[in-house]
Amino acid sequence: MGKILKELSYTPGQIDKGYNNRTLYVNVADNTIKEKPVGDKMKSTFTGGKGFDLWLLWNAVNSNTKWNSPENEICIAAGPLGGTPIYPGAGKSIAVTISPLTGIPIDSNVGGHFGPMLKYAGFDAIEVQGIAEKEVVIFIDGPNHKITIEEVEGLPEDAYSICEELTEKYSKEDPAKISIVCSGTAAKYSKMGILNFSYWDRVRKVIHLKQAGRGGVGTVFSHKNIKAIVATVDKMNIDLLNPADKEGLQAVGRAHSKEIRDLDPKQNEMAVLGTTHLVDIMNDYDLLPTNNYKFGAHPKYKKMDRDAYRTLFHKGFDGCWVGCSVACAHCVMDFELTSGPQKGQKLHVDGPEYETIAGCGSNCGIFDAEHVIEMNFYCDTYGVDTISVGTATAFLMECYENGLITKEHTGGMDLSFGNKESALELLHQMARGEGMGHILGQGIRYMKGHFEKEFGADRKFMEDIGMEAKGLEYSEYMTKESLAQQGGYGMALKGPQHDEAWLIFLDMVHNFMPTFEQKAEALHWFPNFRTWFALNGLCKLPWNDIVPTDNKETAEPAKVIKHVQWYADFFQAVTGVPTTPETIISTSEKVYNFQRIFNLKMGHGKRVDDAVPYRSVGPVTVEEYESRVERYDGQLKEKHGVDPAGKSSEEKVAILRKFREEQYEGLIDAVYKRRGWTTDGVPTVEKAKELGIDFPDVIELLEKNQ
Amino acid sequence: MSITINDEEMSWNQGMTVRQMLDAMPGQLHMVVVRVNGKMVSRHDWDTATVPDGAKVEVVDIIAGG
């Protein structure tokens, strides 16, 4: 390791009702380290977590800032509830930056212990600015109240190795007292780089990694020449949080934990299977993306379903937060790699989640549980996003099968759907910055332009099948039969990620929202409620992946209102702020609208930016139409009054497309109206004033765009 | 002759299909997943798949995902 570039001793903090009331600023270009105060206005407006990140970033960048500009920042925060040991799912961190894929703020919610440790070390958030001359490690030494920027040489490139070496260096005696944030070698060469957040498994004595995966936050990190950010603490416990109502906090935390322990074994077995249980369900409902979202099911799905992973996952507790009873993070021991630089090695690898199974599996036409595990391992250790890698590879495969690219362009690789060796090789190329894998790593939006310009590929077809919006690759659900979810993805602030809105079952399966207005109401409540998790350092899984037995008898089962009330009680017990299910929504609405306005500041955030590829709305090709001909013919006849008899499939594709595109525009109108935005998707000045986010520069920006 | 659904006992008839079992359950159901003795029954088979005597059935409201 190299020399210390800067060292700062700081006054020990004391958490008061969830807050340290200060954040940490580090500039790796000029080696500035300083504290910034957190005032009441900042807390009441932005809450914490993603809200704090966005506010810090807003004040750091200007409208010309690009992802690789020195003033762009990586901001990481836990939130006032993050780091509460007694509550399930309360160990999350939220990372925010200007994304290399979208040019607007990206937020990514991640497990691992860094955010909580940063908080126990004395800071509500960290913002890192500048580009270091040489690779550095930022070390937040909680027990000794010291922060250093250290120049490093000779650290490994890949995430697991970096974390092992730094754990040995900084916390050898007790590896549970350290958490490391790092990326990996592919983040250098791609725009879909991730941040890995580590935590220690006391039983297996291995390091686990969780990922802030979306939008290329690891690419920014790597470009800043940051090798790692490290935090250490002596202990994390409820007394150190100084909650306003300790007994109340313990009561609600125990109630939620107990319910999960009682019901999870009877519901989805998250503690045994994680989110892999979704594979069977999505396939059954024609929602499992297959062959670049052409289809929603495949007969071979059982080769990578819940039972396949049941046999592969190592038994034992696998929570990414202290005592979390959902415990959905799983792993495979002694897994033998079949490719790449670690071929033949038997390693502990973290288990894939549903998104990775669907993205790197079915969406690429690959049905092989062990292949997905290997893709997951290499994506993590190389530092790239399994969702973007999966969706972009699926796009590439469809381009190949349609002759838009050939072996001449792929260096001889056969990129047909189902070719798992090629999928792995693309990933290894990405890590070396070579060949088609390097192009893949720039994302679908880049590939569309590149293939048109360099290979003369059909741009219109690529616009239809390239599953990106705002520049971000879609996560892994079929939306063709759910208009509400088309909007949920299309109008998601950061791009099409399911953590903002997931309405498919309500809309498509249960038909709870038959009108535009009902869909718009759902696209108000759910994104705001889900945003609240990111403001507070929480995981959303305990909210609605395990539900009370009497939930179906409540007025609105989809909201799981019993749990919403528990979250209100949780927030009030920690912060002392009177909280109800209604104030949760009004609190989130401030940050939700602020993020939309932030998009506007960066030159986006208008109606044109909420456009979606037609593949997400309906069948692009005759092959897709004919695969579900009964459904589509029926819809033409019953829903749109068009008799399909005597019409060619090409004609029917075109007619259906016209109807569906009109519906999407109608939905946008209804949602903007409900949200208090103009018809161009801009929050009104009145809305900003109502929400208390009427800062002078916000009003100036809005007035120019009303 | 009975089955258990989510730990509650329910009477059973010879040849009872999954659909008949669901129709006999009280309250409005929003479920999308039915597991009989640990195995998921596809919704496409609810009209034909039968529930054996003594079966342990889980009917799970899936409102999550994502």
Coordinates of C-alpha atoms in Angstrom, one line a residue, chain A residues 121-588:
Chain A
A121 CA -18.9 6.0 12.4
G122 CA -20.6 9.4 12.6
F123 CA -22.0 10.4 9.2
D124 CA -25.4 10.5 7.6
A125 CA -23.9 10.4 4.1
I126 CA -20.7 10.6 2.2
E127 CA -20.2 12.5 -1.0
V128 CA -17.0 11.9 -3.0
Q129 CA -16.0 14.4 -5.7
G130 CA -13.0 14.9 -8.0
I131 CA -10.8 12.5 -10.0
A132 CA -7.7 11.2 -8.2
E133 CA -4.4 11.3 -9.9
K134 CA -3.5 7.8 -8.8
E135 CA -5.7 5.0 -7.4
V136 CA -6.8 5.7 -3.8
V137 CA -8.6 4.1 -0.9
I138 CA -10.8 6.3 1.4
F139 CA -10.8 4.9 4.9
I140 CA -13.3 5.9 7.5
D141 CA -11.9 4.6 10.8
G142 CA -14.9 4.8 13.1
P143 CA -13.2 3.4 16.3
N144 CA -10.3 5.9 16.0
H145 CA -12.4 8.8 14.6
K146 CA -10.0 9.3 11.6
I147 CA -10.5 9.6 7.9
T148 CA -7.6 9.0 5.4
I149 CA -7.1 9.2 1.7
E150 CA -4.4 6.7 0.9
E151 CA -2.7 6.1 -2.4
V152 CA -2.6 2.5 -3.3
E153 CA -0.6 0.3 -5.6
G154 CA -0.8 -3.4 -6.3
L155 CA -4.3 -4.1 -5.1
P156 CA -6.1 -6.8 -7.1
E157 CA -8.6 -5.8 -9.8
D158 CA -11.5 -7.9 -8.9
A159 CA -14.0 -7.3 -6.2
Y160 CA -13.8 -10.4 -4.1
S161 CA -9.9 -10.2 -4.0
I162 CA -10.0 -6.4 -3.2
C163 CA -12.3 -7.1 -0.3
E164 CA -10.3 -10.0 1.0
E165 CA -7.1 -7.9 0.9
L166 CA -8.6 -4.8 2.5
T167 CA -10.3 -6.8 5.2
E168 CA -7.0 -8.4 6.1
K169 CA -5.4 -4.9 6.2
Y170 CA -7.9 -2.9 8.1
S171 CA -9.8 -5.4 10.3
K172 CA -7.9 -8.7 10.5
E173 CA -8.9 -9.4 14.1
D174 CA -12.7 -9.1 13.5
P175 CA -13.8 -9.1 9.8
A176 CA -17.3 -8.4 10.9
K177 CA -16.4 -4.9 11.9
I178 CA -15.6 -3.7 8.3
S179 CA -17.5 -3.0 5.2
I180 CA -15.9 -2.2 1.8
V181 CA -17.3 -0.5 -1.2
C182 CA -15.5 -1.4 -4.5
S183 CA -16.1 -2.1 -8.1
G184 CA -14.1 -4.3 -10.5
T185 CA -12.1 -4.4 -13.7
A186 CA -15.0 -4.4 -16.1
A187 CA -16.3 -1.1 -14.6
K188 CA -13.3 0.6 -16.2
Y189 CA -14.3 -0.4 -19.7
S190 CA -18.1 -0.4 -19.6
K191 CA -20.9 2.1 -18.6
M192 CA -22.7 -0.5 -16.5
G193 CA -20.3 -0.7 -13.6
I194 CA -21.6 -1.5 -10.2
L195 CA -20.5 -0.9 -6.6
N196 CA -20.0 -4.0 -4.4
F197 CA -20.8 -3.6 -0.7
S198 CA -19.2 -6.2 1.5
Y199 CA -20.2 -7.9 4.8
W200 CA -18.8 -10.8 6.7
D201 CA -20.4 -14.2 7.2
R202 CA -19.4 -15.3 10.7
V203 CA -20.6 -18.9 10.2
R204 CA -19.0 -19.7 6.8
K205 CA -16.1 -17.2 7.4
V206 CA -16.4 -15.7 4.0
I207 CA -17.1 -12.3 2.5
H208 CA -20.4 -11.7 0.8
L209 CA -21.0 -8.9 -1.7
K210 CA -24.2 -7.1 -2.4
Q211 CA -24.5 -4.8 -5.4
A212 CA -25.6 -1.2 -6.1
G213 CA -26.2 -2.4 -9.6
R214 CA -28.1 0.0 -11.8
G215 CA -26.9 2.8 -14.0
G216 CA -23.2 2.6 -13.9
V217 CA -22.3 4.0 -10.5
G218 CA -19.3 1.8 -10.4
T219 CA -18.1 3.2 -13.7
V220 CA -18.1 6.7 -12.1
F221 CA -16.3 5.3 -9.1
S222 CA -13.6 3.6 -11.3
H223 CA -13.2 6.7 -13.4
K224 CA -12.5 8.7 -10.2
N225 CA -9.6 6.3 -9.6
I226 CA -11.1 5.2 -6.3
K227 CA -10.2 1.6 -5.5
A228 CA -12.3 1.3 -2.4
I229 CA -14.2 3.2 0.3
V230 CA -13.8 1.4 3.7
A231 CA -15.6 1.9 7.0
T232 CA -14.9 0.2 10.3
V233 CA -16.9 0.4 13.6
D234 CA -16.6 -1.2 17.0
K235 CA -20.3 -2.1 17.4
M236 CA -23.7 -1.4 16.0
N237 CA -26.7 -1.6 18.3
I238 CA -30.0 -0.1 19.1
D239 CA -28.8 2.0 22.1
L240 CA -26.2 3.8 19.9
L241 CA -29.1 4.9 17.7
N242 CA -30.7 6.8 20.5
P243 CA -34.2 6.3 19.2
A244 CA -37.0 8.6 20.4
D245 CA -39.0 5.6 21.7
K246 CA -36.8 2.5 22.3
E247 CA -39.7 0.3 23.6
G248 CA -41.9 1.3 20.7
L249 CA -39.1 0.5 18.3
Q250 CA -38.5 -2.9 19.8
A251 CA -42.2 -3.7 19.8
V252 CA -42.7 -3.0 16.1
G253 CA -39.4 -4.6 15.1
R254 CA -40.2 -7.8 17.0
A255 CA -43.8 -7.9 15.6
H256 CA -42.6 -7.6 12.0
S257 CA -39.8 -10.1 12.5
K258 CA -42.0 -12.6 14.1
E259 CA -44.6 -12.4 11.3
I260 CA -42.0 -13.0 8.7
R261 CA -40.6 -16.0 10.6
D262 CA -44.1 -17.4 11.0
L263 CA -45.4 -16.9 7.5
D264 CA -42.4 -17.0 5.1
P265 CA -42.1 -20.8 5.3
K266 CA -45.8 -21.0 4.3
Q267 CA -45.6 -18.4 1.6
N268 CA -42.5 -18.0 -0.6
E269 CA -39.7 -19.4 1.4
M270 CA -37.5 -16.4 0.9
A271 CA -35.2 -17.5 3.7
V272 CA -34.5 -20.7 1.8
L273 CA -34.9 -19.7 -1.8
G274 CA -34.6 -15.9 -1.9
T275 CA -36.3 -14.3 -4.9
T276 CA -35.7 -17.4 -7.1
H277 CA -39.2 -18.5 -6.2
L278 CA -40.5 -15.9 -8.7
V279 CA -39.2 -17.9 -11.7
D280 CA -42.0 -20.4 -11.6
I281 CA -44.7 -17.7 -11.0
M282 CA -43.5 -15.4 -13.7
N283 CA -43.3 -18.3 -16.2
D284 CA -46.8 -19.4 -15.3
Y285 CA -48.2 -15.9 -15.9
D286 CA -46.3 -15.4 -19.2
L287 CA -44.2 -12.7 -17.5
L288 CA -40.7 -14.4 -17.6
P289 CA -38.7 -12.5 -20.3
T290 CA -37.6 -14.9 -22.9
N291 CA -35.4 -14.3 -26.0
N292 CA -35.2 -10.5 -25.5
Y293 CA -38.7 -10.1 -24.1
K294 CA -40.3 -11.7 -27.2
F295 CA -42.1 -14.3 -25.1
G296 CA -43.0 -14.7 -21.4
A297 CA -42.6 -18.4 -20.8
H298 CA -40.6 -21.4 -21.9
P299 CA -40.9 -25.1 -21.3
K300 CA -37.3 -25.4 -20.0
Y301 CA -37.9 -22.9 -17.2
K302 CA -37.7 -25.7 -14.6
K303 CA -33.9 -26.0 -15.2
M304 CA -33.5 -22.8 -13.3
D305 CA -36.5 -22.5 -11.1
R306 CA -36.9 -22.5 -7.3
D307 CA -36.3 -26.3 -7.0
A308 CA -33.2 -26.1 -9.1
Y309 CA -31.7 -23.4 -6.7
R310 CA -33.0 -25.2 -3.7
T311 CA -30.6 -28.0 -4.4
L312 CA -27.7 -25.6 -5.2
F313 CA -27.9 -23.1 -2.4
H314 CA -25.9 -23.7 0.8
K315 CA -28.1 -24.1 3.8
G316 CA -27.9 -21.6 6.7
F317 CA -28.7 -18.1 7.6
D318 CA -28.2 -15.6 4.7
G319 CA -29.4 -12.2 5.7
C320 CA -27.5 -9.2 4.3
W321 CA -28.4 -7.3 7.5
V322 CA -28.0 -8.1 11.1
G323 CA -30.8 -10.4 12.2
C324 CA -33.0 -9.8 9.1
S325 CA -35.7 -12.5 9.2
V326 CA -36.3 -12.3 5.4
A327 CA -32.7 -13.6 5.0
C328 CA -33.0 -13.8 1.2
A329 CA -29.3 -13.6 0.2
H330 CA -28.1 -17.0 -0.6
C331 CA -24.8 -18.6 -1.7
V332 CA -23.2 -21.6 -3.3
M333 CA -20.2 -23.2 -1.7
D334 CA -17.4 -24.9 -3.7
F335 CA -18.8 -23.9 -7.1
E336 CA -16.5 -24.8 -9.9
L337 CA -16.1 -22.1 -12.6
T338 CA -16.1 -23.3 -16.2
S339 CA -14.6 -20.2 -17.9
G340 CA -12.5 -17.1 -17.6
P341 CA -9.5 -16.3 -15.6
Q342 CA -10.7 -18.4 -12.6
K343 CA -11.7 -21.5 -14.7
G344 CA -11.4 -24.7 -12.7
Q345 CA -11.3 -23.0 -9.3
K346 CA -13.9 -24.0 -6.7
L347 CA -15.1 -21.0 -4.9
H348 CA -17.8 -19.6 -2.6
V349 CA -20.1 -17.6 -4.8
D350 CA -23.1 -15.4 -3.9
G351 CA -26.3 -16.8 -5.3
P352 CA -28.3 -15.1 -8.1
E353 CA -31.6 -13.3 -7.5
Y354 CA -34.6 -13.5 -9.8
E355 CA -33.5 -10.6 -11.9
T356 CA -30.2 -12.2 -12.8
I357 CA -31.8 -15.6 -13.5
A358 CA -34.3 -13.9 -15.9
G359 CA -31.7 -11.5 -17.4
C360 CA -28.7 -13.8 -17.9
G361 CA -30.9 -16.9 -18.3
S362 CA -34.3 -16.9 -20.0
N363 CA -34.0 -13.6 -21.7
C364 CA -30.9 -14.9 -23.5
G365 CA -32.6 -18.1 -24.2
I366 CA -30.5 -19.9 -21.7
F367 CA -32.0 -22.3 -19.1
D368 CA -29.2 -23.5 -16.9
A369 CA -29.1 -22.6 -13.2
E370 CA -25.3 -23.1 -13.0
H371 CA -24.6 -20.9 -16.0
V372 CA -26.6 -18.1 -14.3
I373 CA -24.5 -18.6 -11.1
E374 CA -21.3 -18.3 -13.1
M375 CA -22.6 -15.2 -14.9
N376 CA -23.6 -13.7 -11.5
F377 CA -20.1 -14.4 -10.0
Y378 CA -18.2 -12.9 -12.9
C379 CA -20.5 -9.8 -13.1
D380 CA -20.0 -9.2 -9.4
T381 CA -16.3 -9.7 -9.3
Y382 CA -15.8 -7.8 -12.6
G383 CA -18.1 -5.1 -11.3
V384 CA -20.9 -4.9 -13.8
D385 CA -24.7 -5.0 -13.5
T386 CA -26.3 -8.4 -14.1
I387 CA -29.5 -6.7 -15.3
S388 CA -27.9 -4.5 -17.9
V389 CA -25.6 -7.3 -19.0
G390 CA -28.5 -9.7 -19.4
T391 CA -30.8 -7.3 -21.2
A392 CA -28.0 -5.9 -23.5
T393 CA -26.9 -9.5 -24.3
A394 CA -30.4 -10.4 -25.2
F395 CA -30.6 -7.4 -27.5
L396 CA -27.4 -8.4 -29.1
M397 CA -28.6 -12.0 -29.7
E398 CA -31.8 -10.8 -31.4
C399 CA -29.7 -8.5 -33.6
Y400 CA -27.5 -11.5 -34.5
E401 CA -30.4 -13.8 -35.2
N402 CA -31.9 -11.1 -37.5
G403 CA -28.7 -10.6 -39.4
L404 CA -28.1 -7.0 -38.2
I405 CA -24.7 -8.2 -37.0
T406 CA -22.8 -11.2 -38.2
K407 CA -19.8 -13.3 -37.2
E408 CA -17.8 -10.8 -39.1
H409 CA -18.7 -8.2 -36.4
T410 CA -18.6 -10.6 -33.5
G411 CA -15.1 -11.9 -34.0
G412 CA -16.5 -15.2 -35.1
M413 CA -18.8 -15.8 -32.1
D414 CA -22.2 -17.4 -32.7
L415 CA -24.6 -15.2 -30.7
S416 CA -27.7 -17.1 -31.2
F417 CA -30.2 -17.3 -28.3
G418 CA -29.1 -20.1 -26.0
N419 CA -25.4 -19.9 -26.6
K420 CA -24.1 -19.8 -23.1
E421 CA -20.4 -20.1 -24.0
S422 CA -20.7 -16.9 -26.1
A423 CA -22.6 -15.1 -23.3
L424 CA -19.8 -15.8 -20.9
E425 CA -17.1 -14.8 -23.5
L426 CA -18.8 -11.5 -24.0
L427 CA -18.6 -10.9 -20.3
H428 CA -14.9 -11.8 -20.2
Q429 CA -14.3 -9.5 -23.2
M430 CA -16.0 -6.7 -21.3
A431 CA -13.6 -7.2 -18.4
R432 CA -10.7 -6.9 -20.9
G433 CA -12.1 -4.0 -22.8
E434 CA -12.1 -6.0 -26.0
G435 CA -14.2 -7.0 -28.9
M436 CA -18.0 -7.2 -29.0
G437 CA -18.1 -7.5 -25.2
H438 CA -16.6 -4.0 -25.0
I439 CA -19.3 -2.6 -27.3
L440 CA -21.9 -4.5 -25.3
G441 CA -20.7 -2.8 -22.1
Q442 CA -21.6 0.6 -23.5
G443 CA -25.3 -0.3 -23.3
I444 CA -28.2 -0.7 -25.7
R445 CA -28.6 2.9 -26.6
Y446 CA -24.9 3.1 -27.7
M447 CA -25.2 -0.2 -29.6
K448 CA -28.2 1.0 -31.6
G449 CA -26.2 4.0 -32.9
H450 CA -23.0 2.0 -33.4
F451 CA -24.7 -0.8 -35.3
E452 CA -26.5 1.6 -37.6
K453 CA -23.4 3.7 -38.3
E454 CA -20.8 1.0 -38.6
F455 CA -22.8 -2.0 -39.9
G456 CA -25.8 -0.3 -41.6
A457 CA -28.3 -2.0 -39.2
D458 CA -32.0 -1.2 -39.4
R459 CA -32.4 1.6 -36.8
K460 CA -36.2 1.5 -36.6
F461 CA -36.2 -2.2 -35.8
M462 CA -33.5 -1.7 -33.2
E463 CA -35.6 1.1 -31.6
D464 CA -38.5 -1.3 -31.4
I465 CA -36.6 -4.3 -29.8
G466 CA -33.9 -2.5 -27.8
M467 CA -35.2 -2.7 -24.3
E468 CA -33.9 0.6 -22.8
A469 CA -35.6 3.8 -21.8
K470 CA -33.8 6.9 -20.8
G471 CA -30.6 4.9 -21.7
L472 CA -31.1 2.3 -18.9
E473 CA -31.7 -1.3 -19.7
Y474 CA -35.0 -2.8 -18.6
S475 CA -35.2 -5.0 -15.6
E476 CA -36.7 -8.4 -16.1
Y477 CA -40.5 -8.4 -16.4
M478 CA -42.8 -8.7 -19.4
T479 CA -45.0 -5.6 -19.6
K480 CA -46.9 -6.2 -22.8
E481 CA -50.2 -7.1 -21.1
S482 CA -50.0 -4.5 -18.3
L483 CA -50.4 -0.9 -19.4
A484 CA -49.8 0.3 -15.8
Q485 CA -46.5 -1.4 -15.7
Q486 CA -45.5 0.0 -19.1
G487 CA -46.0 3.3 -17.5
G488 CA -44.3 2.1 -14.3
Y489 CA -41.2 1.5 -16.2
G490 CA -41.5 4.3 -18.8
M491 CA -42.1 7.0 -16.2
A492 CA -39.7 5.7 -13.6
L493 CA -37.5 8.6 -12.8
K494 CA -34.1 6.9 -13.3
G495 CA -35.1 4.6 -16.1
P496 CA -36.9 1.2 -16.2
Q497 CA -36.2 -0.4 -12.9
H498 CA -38.9 -2.2 -11.0
D499 CA -38.1 -0.8 -7.6
E500 CA -40.2 2.3 -8.3
A501 CA -43.4 0.7 -9.5
W502 CA -44.4 -2.9 -9.9
L503 CA -48.1 -3.2 -10.8
I504 CA -48.3 -6.2 -13.1
F505 CA -50.4 -8.5 -10.9
L506 CA -52.8 -5.8 -9.9
D507 CA -53.3 -4.6 -13.4
M508 CA -53.0 -7.7 -15.6
V509 CA -53.9 -10.5 -13.3
H510 CA -56.4 -9.0 -11.0
N511 CA -57.7 -6.1 -13.2
F512 CA -58.0 -3.9 -10.2
M513 CA -57.3 -0.8 -12.2
P514 CA -59.5 -0.8 -15.3
T515 CA -59.5 3.0 -15.9
F516 CA -56.7 5.4 -16.8
E517 CA -57.5 7.3 -13.6
Q518 CA -57.1 4.2 -11.4
K519 CA -53.9 3.4 -13.0
A520 CA -52.7 7.0 -12.5
E521 CA -53.6 6.8 -8.8
A522 CA -51.6 3.6 -8.5
L523 CA -48.7 5.3 -10.3
H524 CA -48.9 8.0 -7.7
W525 CA -49.1 6.0 -4.5
F526 CA -46.8 3.1 -5.3
P527 CA -43.8 5.0 -6.6
N528 CA -44.0 7.4 -3.7
F529 CA -44.3 4.6 -1.1
R530 CA -41.5 2.6 -2.7
T531 CA -39.4 5.8 -2.8
W532 CA -39.8 6.0 1.0
F533 CA -37.7 2.9 1.5
A534 CA -34.8 4.6 -0.3
L535 CA -35.1 7.6 1.9
N536 CA -34.8 5.6 5.0
G537 CA -32.2 2.9 4.2
L538 CA -34.7 0.1 4.0
C539 CA -35.4 -3.0 1.9
K540 CA -38.8 -3.3 0.4
L541 CA -39.1 -7.1 0.6
P542 CA -40.5 -7.2 4.2
W543 CA -43.3 -4.9 3.0
N544 CA -45.1 -7.1 0.5
D545 CA -43.2 -10.3 -0.2
I546 CA -44.5 -11.8 3.0
V547 CA -48.1 -10.7 3.8
P548 CA -50.4 -11.0 6.8
T549 CA -52.8 -13.9 6.6
D550 CA -55.8 -11.5 6.8
N551 CA -54.4 -9.2 4.2
K552 CA -56.9 -10.2 1.5
E553 CA -59.7 -9.0 3.7
T554 CA -58.4 -5.5 3.8
A555 CA -59.8 -2.7 1.6
E556 CA -56.7 -2.5 -0.5
P557 CA -54.7 -5.7 -0.3
A558 CA -52.0 -4.5 -2.7
K559 CA -50.9 -1.8 -0.2
V560 CA -50.5 -4.3 2.7
I561 CA -51.7 -1.5 4.9
K562 CA -50.8 -3.3 8.2
H563 CA -47.2 -3.2 7.2
V564 CA -47.5 0.4 6.0
Q565 CA -48.7 1.3 9.5
W566 CA -45.8 -0.6 11.0
Y567 CA -43.4 1.5 8.9
A568 CA -45.1 4.6 10.1
D569 CA -44.6 3.4 13.7
F570 CA -41.0 2.5 13.0
F571 CA -40.2 6.0 11.7
Q572 CA -42.0 7.7 14.6
A573 CA -40.2 5.5 17.1
V574 CA -36.8 6.3 15.8
T575 CA -37.2 10.0 14.9
G576 CA -39.9 11.1 17.2
V577 CA -41.7 12.7 14.3
P578 CA -45.5 12.0 14.3
T579 CA -46.0 9.7 11.2
T580 CA -49.0 8.1 9.5
P581 CA -49.4 6.2 6.2
E582 CA -50.5 9.5 4.7
T583 CA -47.5 11.5 5.8
I584 CA -45.2 8.7 4.4
I585 CA -46.6 9.5 0.9
S586 CA -46.4 13.3 1.3
T587 CA -42.9 13.0 2.6
S588 CA -41.8 10.9 -0.4

